[in-house]
Amino acid sequence: MLHEIILLLAGNTSGLFIEKNGQILLHPSVQPLHPGERELINDIVSLASKRKRIERYIEIFDEDLIQQNQFLLKALRLLLSKKLFLYDESLANLERMIISSDPYFVGSGKFVSLAQLEAHLADWKETLSSLLVLQGNISQCLSVASTFQKLHNMYMGSTHLNFKKLVLECECAFQKTWLDELVQYLVNDSGDDSFKCSFLCGDTKDFVSCSNNVPFLTQDIVNCLVSIRTCMLNAKKCFTDAFCEILRCFYRLVYEMPLPLTKSSVTKLADEMFTLVSEKIIFQLASFHQIFDLVKMLEMVMLLENVEFLPTLSEMFRDVRGEYCSSNDVQGVVIDDILPVVLRKTISLLDLATEYGECVSFLKLVSIFDEEDEMIRSENRKIDVEGLNMQLLLCLKWPFNLFMDKNALNVYSDLWILLGSLHLSITKIKSLFYERKEYTAKGISQPWTQLWVTLWFLSSLQYYAYECVIKPSYCKLRESLTELYRTQKLRMQDCSQLHALTLTYAKKMLFFYDDDLHISLNSIYHELSLFRSQEVSKVDCQLAAHVSHSIECIRQKENDPSYDREIINALIVQLNL
Amino acid sequence: MDGIMKNDLLWFGNHVFDLTPNSFDSDFVEQLSKFEGKEGLKRKLFDSSEYFQNFSFQVNDDLLGKDVILDISNQQLTPAVPGCETSSNSKLISASKEITSERKRAKSSVSPSYLTDSSPSDLSVENKVLLTCPSWDGENFKNLEARSPFISEAPSRVYDYFLHNQDWSPKPLFSALQVYPLATIFNCVAGLPQGFESTVFPWNKTSSTFELDPTISVSGMSDECFASIVQKFSAIGGLIKKALNEFSLYKTNISFYLSNFIVNGVLQYRKEFQRWLRLYEFRRFGLIGLSNFVNSFSSFFELISHFLIKSAQNLKGDSLLDFLFDYARSCQNTISYPIALQCLIYCSNPYFKRLELALKVSCAYGHIDSSLFLSLPRFFPSELCVSIEQCIQFLSLIREQKEIFNKNNKEFINPLNIRFAYSFNDINQACVIEERCNFSSLSFGNLEQTSVNNDSEEFETLLAKMNMTPDFNDNLLQLKFTDDVRNVCPLNLNVCCCIAEPIQSFILSFLRSTYKVLKNDFQVFDLLNFFHSTFLFQNYEFSDNVISLLKSRRLDKSDRNELAEDLNSDDRYNFISRLKKFIFMEKEKNGLSRSLSKSITFTLDSASVSEFEDVYPDLQFQCQVIGALRILFTDNSLNYYSKTFSYVLHLFQAQSDFESSVELKDRSIVTKTTIMSWSKYQGTKESLFQFLSIYIPECMLPFTKLLKSIYSPDCPTNIQNSAIKNAASVHEQCTKAIYQKVKELFDTMKLWESSIKVS
């Protein structure tokens, strides 16, 4: 009867056993057995019922099920069938040992007992139950992140070593599949994108706000992977050679990944992938020289180190608007039409195209009309050119957008406004001084001393901004980029990191976060706007007060360790004079 | 008794088991008849049957010699006659006569149902011997005293006590002669998953299944258990049998390779099976081992059943490749992937070879088998399909000039090494995969030697050769039925690196050669210069000539009859011939060779366009190019050139009209019209100047830049790929922009003209 039992364990049916509530038991009609014997046999054949349950799960697996973790369930199925195959092998081995009277198993007595059989299969009894637990737990999960989370919890929660091993094995198998799927995702644009993205980050389709990530992923890695994908998809069209080479490298990298995955190893993987991509694709399209030009343009135009830019822009604006107004009546409609013309004319007049190459095409001039938009952004930050609130935006196209993220673009726009207003105010005060004679002739007296103090303050601030902060830091940035290029170690992530560092430094040193200072600066600008149109009495003029308040604000930074103390001190000393 | 055992017939009372290959003979003959005329496959089947023969004899020997003796311990029979152990296969075969005579004797002594003179006592002894289980826990019999209190541990004969009917009425112990030891019918069971028919499991042709005799029970096993095993095996056996039936019928090219793959796969599976049976001697394994072994081929069975279902839908050659690809894709990350990929590789290689050959022949002789390029498989990237079609189109254009084509045809022949790779090492290593298709007779070198005379007939035969008549000697490499999925190249990578990349590089080098030919033999740059100077008036000398011609025309006209509406035909002829002279001068100047001028034709004629009707001269200057020049100079762009020429001519005319209207007027009387004419003249002159000297060069810049970059040696190969393809469309865009601009100018000029007329 041993043969029958083993055959039953191997997944065959038997006439001596019946299935009752999912349990396989010896048929009650088999009479002459001892109750103990019956018990023992039932105990052994419990394996058969477990096997059956696993087998059924494998068979009814729905290929067409659309579920985020579908590919993981497929991997689970593969794992289960592999385990079952091993189990069958061990049964076949057992059968062989009995038939061939293997002396190690059968012994000299050439006799196999039920107890021996039971002992031989004890390991499998445990393994099959563990597999069932695993399968039951995983099939409850609906998303990739929750599946990995569940596995992690199961691993941590169990005290059983063998179970832990099994969970780890499963986790590794899943991670392998995940990596394969990742490579597929990185190079294919077919299929539902948001669905695909979900295997990178949790349940939500939104990348940014998602906290429930796959355990070995961080937001940085996800961002990096998404940019790699963009590059690969773009490269697919024009760089077939490079694309294929990179793809091969990707597979190599993925296959060499040590399992189980950790955050650091995946970070390393993403980093290596990005290095490859930046070397083979990004710098082919956005050469180092173009990036260098871009940095230069950022410094000169966006941060207005080029002093001619803003005056030329406003002049052009006046001209073009004049032209348009003569032919068109409705002013509001034309503004958006004329701004590109204004920018184009300014660029050609200043010959920025020869200086900064193609990068100038990334610039875009827009007007701020929407009040809501203004509220969202800082309401104090606007630049008034000829009575119009305009803003210079950067619209980087791929692959230049890898150089900086959206936030950085916004920061540049804000800094443009900040430095632009400063610049315009200084010009205005200067022009007031130039026209002093005229005013005196007309008998209008202005609070000249206060104006003088304001001019001195603003000029010091401007000098500080350009000579102490922007120029040195961007110079350093360009130098380090050149150094990287020279040593053949140019990588896009390094470039963007260097740039981000510089930008953060500049932002901080330009008191970007100090709203107090900005309010008082804005008050100064506001006060100044009252000039020229009317007489400002000495009593009403609050310029001096605002200036001293601003200086006070700057002075507070003196002992703030987050600022570059040397430079701040220099400014304060200058202001104390 | 020994004689019976050693021979191919086993007698159990009224049941006869035929375990020799003879029992499969009918099966073989039937299979062989299907491969009638396909000698290679037939031979292979015979090869396989040889294994079977060897095996069966050995098993018989084993079974009947040792087992029986081991099992008769309870009966206390004397061991076998000494001769049994020495009787080997060879002996059996060589001494066939002896055996037959022995068999006759045996039959006469044993079988009661066949030979009446047998003694009953003989029969009972034999039954007892044979009905005990020789292999399965037969050893337990040696212990005369049971060691265990458990009945279930007792040997199989004891177990038979538990055997019961379906209604649990106990089966009469040993009363039924149908209860056999497993070992006796194991051979038949082992034949089942290989698709071999036997007397125990006959093949039912009507239902296409193996049948199990319900009266057969196996000792030591319940009926249900035996039935479930047999059911599993017979399903596989049925599949194999069906596959052999089905796939021997295919005729089309790719389906042939699929059927060849499957038939060969089945043969390899059978070989493996026989090897396995020999490797583990009969007694060393049981049913579980057997079923495990069979299970390890499950991915192959899956493939067979998949295509058996598909074949019912009557697939055609091309879609079959797609089906194969889809199947491989659906198998990714499962154990079925390796075999699916092997199938895809095997079936696609001849197709790729054929494609390559077709491209080579097309490039070498200009005979284009367009049917092959129009129905490319779906997994080819669609843009590449378009590119290939474009290449073929280019090729047919170049072919129009035979001398040039013949001179350069070697340039176009580039290797196209596309084939799917199995493992990572195979990627882009064209030589790794053995050449499976025999191309020696039609390899390219030979084609060259036979020097095809460009006769269409001969080409037909060439194409017929290219169909690559299936060759049954074409040997399939050893299949890897089970392989780790991780070793196998993913399909994604395969399509990118093994399909897209080579095709792309082929297209690229083809296009490069095309452009080289365009430059060297078709003098594209010279032609372009000529077009620029004539159609677009970029040559000042030419435009000055034309203007002066127009002016003199105006003077002639005013001299004769200022109001003459109709044009004198002589006058027109004169004008046209003079203009033509200028054009020919330009042509010579630009160094357009005489050979090239054959492919370009100019016509200078009256315009049929309605907007020119009231304006003089109603001339249309048209150019037509033939052959490869059409690659860059499409009909559309030529049309734009021609229209631009007419408009510019009109603008010149208008300019000179305004001018003359100012000049002719009496200078002393300055009328309003004169002033207007004067300003219009200035306006036209200026805008024309701007248009000719600034706008046109600027507009043509993208195209000229593109052409230069194509021919510059240091341009990266990849980026240009799309640019090379799109050069013609860029050209079209540029000319269109110029045409639109000149039309705009013309419209304004017309407005002015009418305003002058009104005033």
mmCIF file of N, CA and C in Angstrom, chain A residues 19 22-24 48-61 77 84 135:
data_model
loop_
_atom_site.group_PDB
_atom_site.id
_atom_site.type_symbol
_atom_site.label_atom_id
_atom_site.label_comp_id
_atom_site.label_asym_id
_atom_site.label_seq_id
_atom_site.Cartn_x
_atom_site.Cartn_y
_atom_site.Cartn_z
ATOM 1 N N GLU A 19 -11.822 12.556 -0.537
ATOM 2 C CA GLU A 19 -11.561 13.946 -0.204
ATOM 3 C C GLU A 19 -12.762 14.487 0.539
ATOM 4 N N GLY A 22 -11.794 19.312 1.652
ATOM 5 C CA GLY A 22 -10.437 19.676 1.272
ATOM 6 C C GLY A 22 -9.376 18.806 1.901
ATOM 7 N N GLN A 23 -9.780 17.870 2.726
ATOM 8 C CA GLN A 23 -8.812 16.979 3.378
ATOM 9 C C GLN A 23 -8.907 15.613 2.724
ATOM 10 N N ILE A 24 -7.756 15.009 2.525
ATOM 11 C CA ILE A 24 -7.775 13.660 1.958
ATOM 12 C C ILE A 24 -7.624 12.660 3.092
ATOM 13 N N ALA A 48 -0.788 15.359 0.549
ATOM 14 C CA ALA A 48 -1.444 15.301 -0.761
ATOM 15 C C ALA A 48 -2.482 16.395 -0.895
ATOM 16 N N SER A 49 -3.220 16.641 0.193
ATOM 17 C CA SER A 49 -4.248 17.677 0.096
ATOM 18 C C SER A 49 -3.606 19.058 -0.048
ATOM 19 N N LYS A 50 -2.469 19.254 0.639
ATOM 20 C CA LYS A 50 -1.770 20.537 0.502
ATOM 21 C C LYS A 50 -1.269 20.718 -0.932
ATOM 22 N N ARG A 51 -0.709 19.667 -1.416
ATOM 23 C CA ARG A 51 -0.199 19.707 -2.785
ATOM 24 C C ARG A 51 -1.314 20.064 -3.752
ATOM 25 N N LYS A 52 -2.457 19.455 -3.498
ATOM 26 C CA LYS A 52 -3.600 19.692 -4.371
ATOM 27 C C LYS A 52 -4.013 21.160 -4.346
ATOM 28 N N ARG A 53 -3.989 21.722 -3.156
ATOM 29 C CA ARG A 53 -4.389 23.137 -3.042
ATOM 30 C C ARG A 53 -3.436 24.042 -3.816
ATOM 31 N N ILE A 54 -2.157 23.759 -3.679
ATOM 32 C CA ILE A 54 -1.164 24.571 -4.407
ATOM 33 C C ILE A 54 -1.341 24.386 -5.914
ATOM 34 N N GLU A 55 -1.525 23.150 -6.288
ATOM 35 C CA GLU A 55 -1.683 22.846 -7.706
ATOM 36 C C GLU A 55 -2.897 23.576 -8.284
ATOM 37 N N ARG A 56 -3.954 23.576 -7.489
ATOM 38 C CA ARG A 56 -5.174 24.239 -7.956
ATOM 39 C C ARG A 56 -4.920 25.738 -8.135
ATOM 40 N N TYR A 57 -4.186 26.307 -7.203
ATOM 41 C CA TYR A 57 -3.872 27.740 -7.321
ATOM 42 C C TYR A 57 -3.096 28.007 -8.610
ATOM 43 N N ILE A 58 -2.150 27.137 -8.892
ATOM 44 C CA ILE A 58 -1.345 27.329 -10.113
ATOM 45 C C ILE A 58 -2.229 27.199 -11.350
ATOM 46 N N GLU A 59 -3.139 26.226 -11.302
ATOM 47 C CA GLU A 59 -3.952 25.974 -12.490
ATOM 48 C C GLU A 59 -4.949 27.087 -12.770
ATOM 49 N N ILE A 60 -5.579 27.580 -11.707
ATOM 50 C CA ILE A 60 -6.641 28.568 -11.957
ATOM 51 C C ILE A 60 -6.102 29.981 -12.095
ATOM 52 N N PHE A 61 -4.780 30.089 -12.101
ATOM 53 C CA PHE A 61 -4.171 31.414 -12.222
ATOM 54 C C PHE A 61 -4.683 32.125 -13.473
ATOM 55 N N ARG A 77 3.660 31.993 -9.026
ATOM 56 C CA ARG A 77 3.218 30.758 -9.645
ATOM 57 C C ARG A 77 4.424 29.927 -10.079
ATOM 58 N N LEU A 84 6.990 22.508 -6.287
ATOM 59 C CA LEU A 84 6.259 21.253 -6.460
ATOM 60 C C LEU A 84 7.094 20.255 -7.250
ATOM 61 N N GLN A 135 1.336 31.823 -0.132
ATOM 62 C CA GLN A 135 0.427 32.053 -1.247
ATOM 63 C C GLN A 135 -0.830 32.771 -0.763
#
